[in-house]
């Protein structure tokens, strides 16, 4: 009803009328064809259209709504620059996180290699007691 009061108050002819029909529908339901005049629109599904009757003007509601009104003058160039800056910082953070993960993975692999016996188990470092090399000198 608040929105209906605002619509009625903002239309020049609506201010002078007792009752105004305010039509609500989702944007996807709007249908504009070439045969319609300027300012006319059609609807795809009449079922999705809701009509609210704007009754007599209530100044209390309008004054309360006007107090909460916020005007916003966007600067498209600044908004685009801010969005681009945020995207660049997100990408940079993702890249840093990926580098950190790779570094941790390399550290883990290095620790696994240090704890492994594979570098010690080379053929040239191995000898057999079948050669006559008995290293048991305690006997």
C-alpha positions as semicolon CSV with decimal commas, in nm:
position;residue;x (nm);y (nm);z (nm)
1;X;0,000;0,000;0,000
2;X;0,293;0,233;0,069
3;X;0,415;0,185;-0,286
4;X;0,067;0,249;-0,422
5;X;0,055;0,577;-0,225
6;X;0,392;0,679;-0,370
7;X;0,282;0,599;-0,724
8;X;-0,042;0,791;-0,683
9;X;0,141;1,093;-0,538
10;X;0,408;1,097;-0,810
11;X;0,163;1,096;-1,104
12;X;0,025;1,437;-1,198
13;X;-0,320;1,307;-1,291
14;X;-0,312;1,059;-1,000
15;X;-0,300;1,339;-0,744
16;X;-0,633;1,471;-0,868
17;X;-0,810;1,132;-0,883
18;X;-0,975;0,952;-0,594
19;X;-0,880;0,599;-0,699
20;X;-0,582;0,488;-0,909
21;X;-0,517;0,133;-1,025
22;X;-0,150;0,041;-0,967
23;X;-0,036;-0,266;-1,161
24;X;0,235;-0,495;-1,017
25;X;0,398;-0,771;-1,223
26;X;0,745;-0,924;-1,252
27;X;0,967;-0,770;-1,516
28;X;0,983;-1,099;-1,705
29;X;0,604;-1,081;-1,752
30;X;0,618;-0,754;-1,950
31;X;0,554;-0,785;-2,324
32;X;0,623;-0,498;-2,562
33;X;0,526;-0,548;-2,926
34;X;0,554;-0,314;-3,223
35;X;0,179;-0,255;-3,250
36;X;0,160;-0,104;-2,898
37;X;0,175;0,274;-2,858
38;X;0,435;0,461;-2,657
39;X;0,372;0,401;-2,286
40;X;0,162;0,090;-2,347
41;X;0,273;-0,257;-2,246
42;X;0,123;-0,603;-2,255
43;X;0,166;-0,904;-2,034
44;X;0,264;-1,261;-2,117
45;X;0,060;-1,414;-1,832
46;X;-0,236;-1,223;-1,698
47;X;-0,227;-1,451;-1,393
48;X;0,097;-1,286;-1,272
49;X;-0,052;-0,936;-1,281
50;X;-0,166;-0,789;-0,949
51;X;-0,374;-0,473;-0,938
52;X;-0,386;-0,259;-0,624
53;X;-0,625;0,031;-0,593
54;X;-0,458;0,346;-0,463
55;X;-0,713;0,505;-0,234
56;X;-0,729;0,856;-0,102
57;X;-0,398;1,030;-0,036
58;X;-0,265;0,978;0,318
59;X;-0,015;1,251;0,402
60;X;0,121;1,071;0,711
61;X;0,240;0,776;0,502
62;X;0,384;1,000;0,230
63;X;0,572;1,218;0,484
64;X;0,713;0,911;0,655
65;X;0,827;0,766;0,321
66;X;0,982;1,096;0,211
67;X;1,189;1,109;0,533
68;X;1,340;0,767;0,453
69;X;1,411;0,857;0,089
70;X;1,776;0,824;-0,013
71;X;1,900;0,985;-0,332
72;X;2,189;0,814;-0,500
73;X;2,387;0,955;-0,789
74;X;2,608;0,673;-0,912
75;X;2,936;0,735;-1,088
76;X;2,965;0,450;-1,342
77;X;3,335;0,503;-1,404
78;X;3,418;0,492;-1,033
79;X;3,196;0,186;-0,980
80;X;3,367;0,004;-1,267
81;X;3,712;0,096;-1,135
82;X;3,618;-0,023;-0,785
83;X;3,482;-0,352;-0,920
84;X;3,792;-0,405;-1,135
85;X;4,017;-0,331;-0,837
86;X;3,828;-0,586;-0,626
87;X;3,856;-0,848;-0,900
88;X;4,230;-0,786;-0,936
89;X;4,282;-0,816;-0,560
90;X;4,080;-1,141;-0,554
91;X;4,289;-1,286;-0,837
92;X;4,608;-1,178;-0,664
93;X;4,493;-1,344;-0,341
94;X;4,408;-1,664;-0,529
95;X;4,750;-1,668;-0,694
96;X;4,923;-1,612;-0,360
97;X;4,719;-1,890;-0,202
98;X;4,809;-2,125;-0,487
99;X;5,181;-2,039;-0,451
100;X;5,159;-2,102;-0,077
101;X;4,998;-2,442;-0,136
102;X;5,263;-2,537;-0,390
103;X;5,536;-2,431;-0,147
104;X;5,379;-2,640;0,133
105;X;5,351;-2,938;-0,101
106;X;5,717;-2,905;-0,196
107;X;5,810;-2,891;0,174
108;X;5,606;-3,204;0,243
109;X;5,774;-3,387;-0,046
110;X;6,115;-3,277;0,078
111;X;6,039;-3,407;0,427
112;X;5,918;-3,737;0,283
113;X;6,242;-3,767;0,082
114;X;6,453;-3,691;0,389
115;X;6,275;-3,960;0,590
116;X;6,296;-4,212;0,310
117;X;6,572;-4,473;0,278
118;X;6,564;-4,473;-0,101
119;X;6,875;-4,251;-0,148
120;X;7,073;-4,492;0,070
121;X;6,962;-4,802;-0,117
122;X;7,184;-4,759;-0,424
123;X;7,352;-5,054;-0,587
124;X;7,703;-4,902;-0,572
125;X;7,673;-4,851;-0,195
126;X;7,562;-5,209;-0,133
127;X;7,790;-5,500;-0,067
128;X;7,718;-5,863;0,000
129;X;7,872;-6,100;0,250
130;X;7,898;-6,358;-0,029
131;X;8,208;-6,180;-0,164
132;X;8,410;-6,278;0,136
133;X;8,376;-5,938;0,295
134;X;8,293;-6,033;0,646
135;X;8,264;-5,727;0,855
136;X;8,205;-5,932;1,166
137;X;8,535;-5,867;1,341
138;X;8,411;-5,941;1,688
139;X;8,457;-6,316;1,639
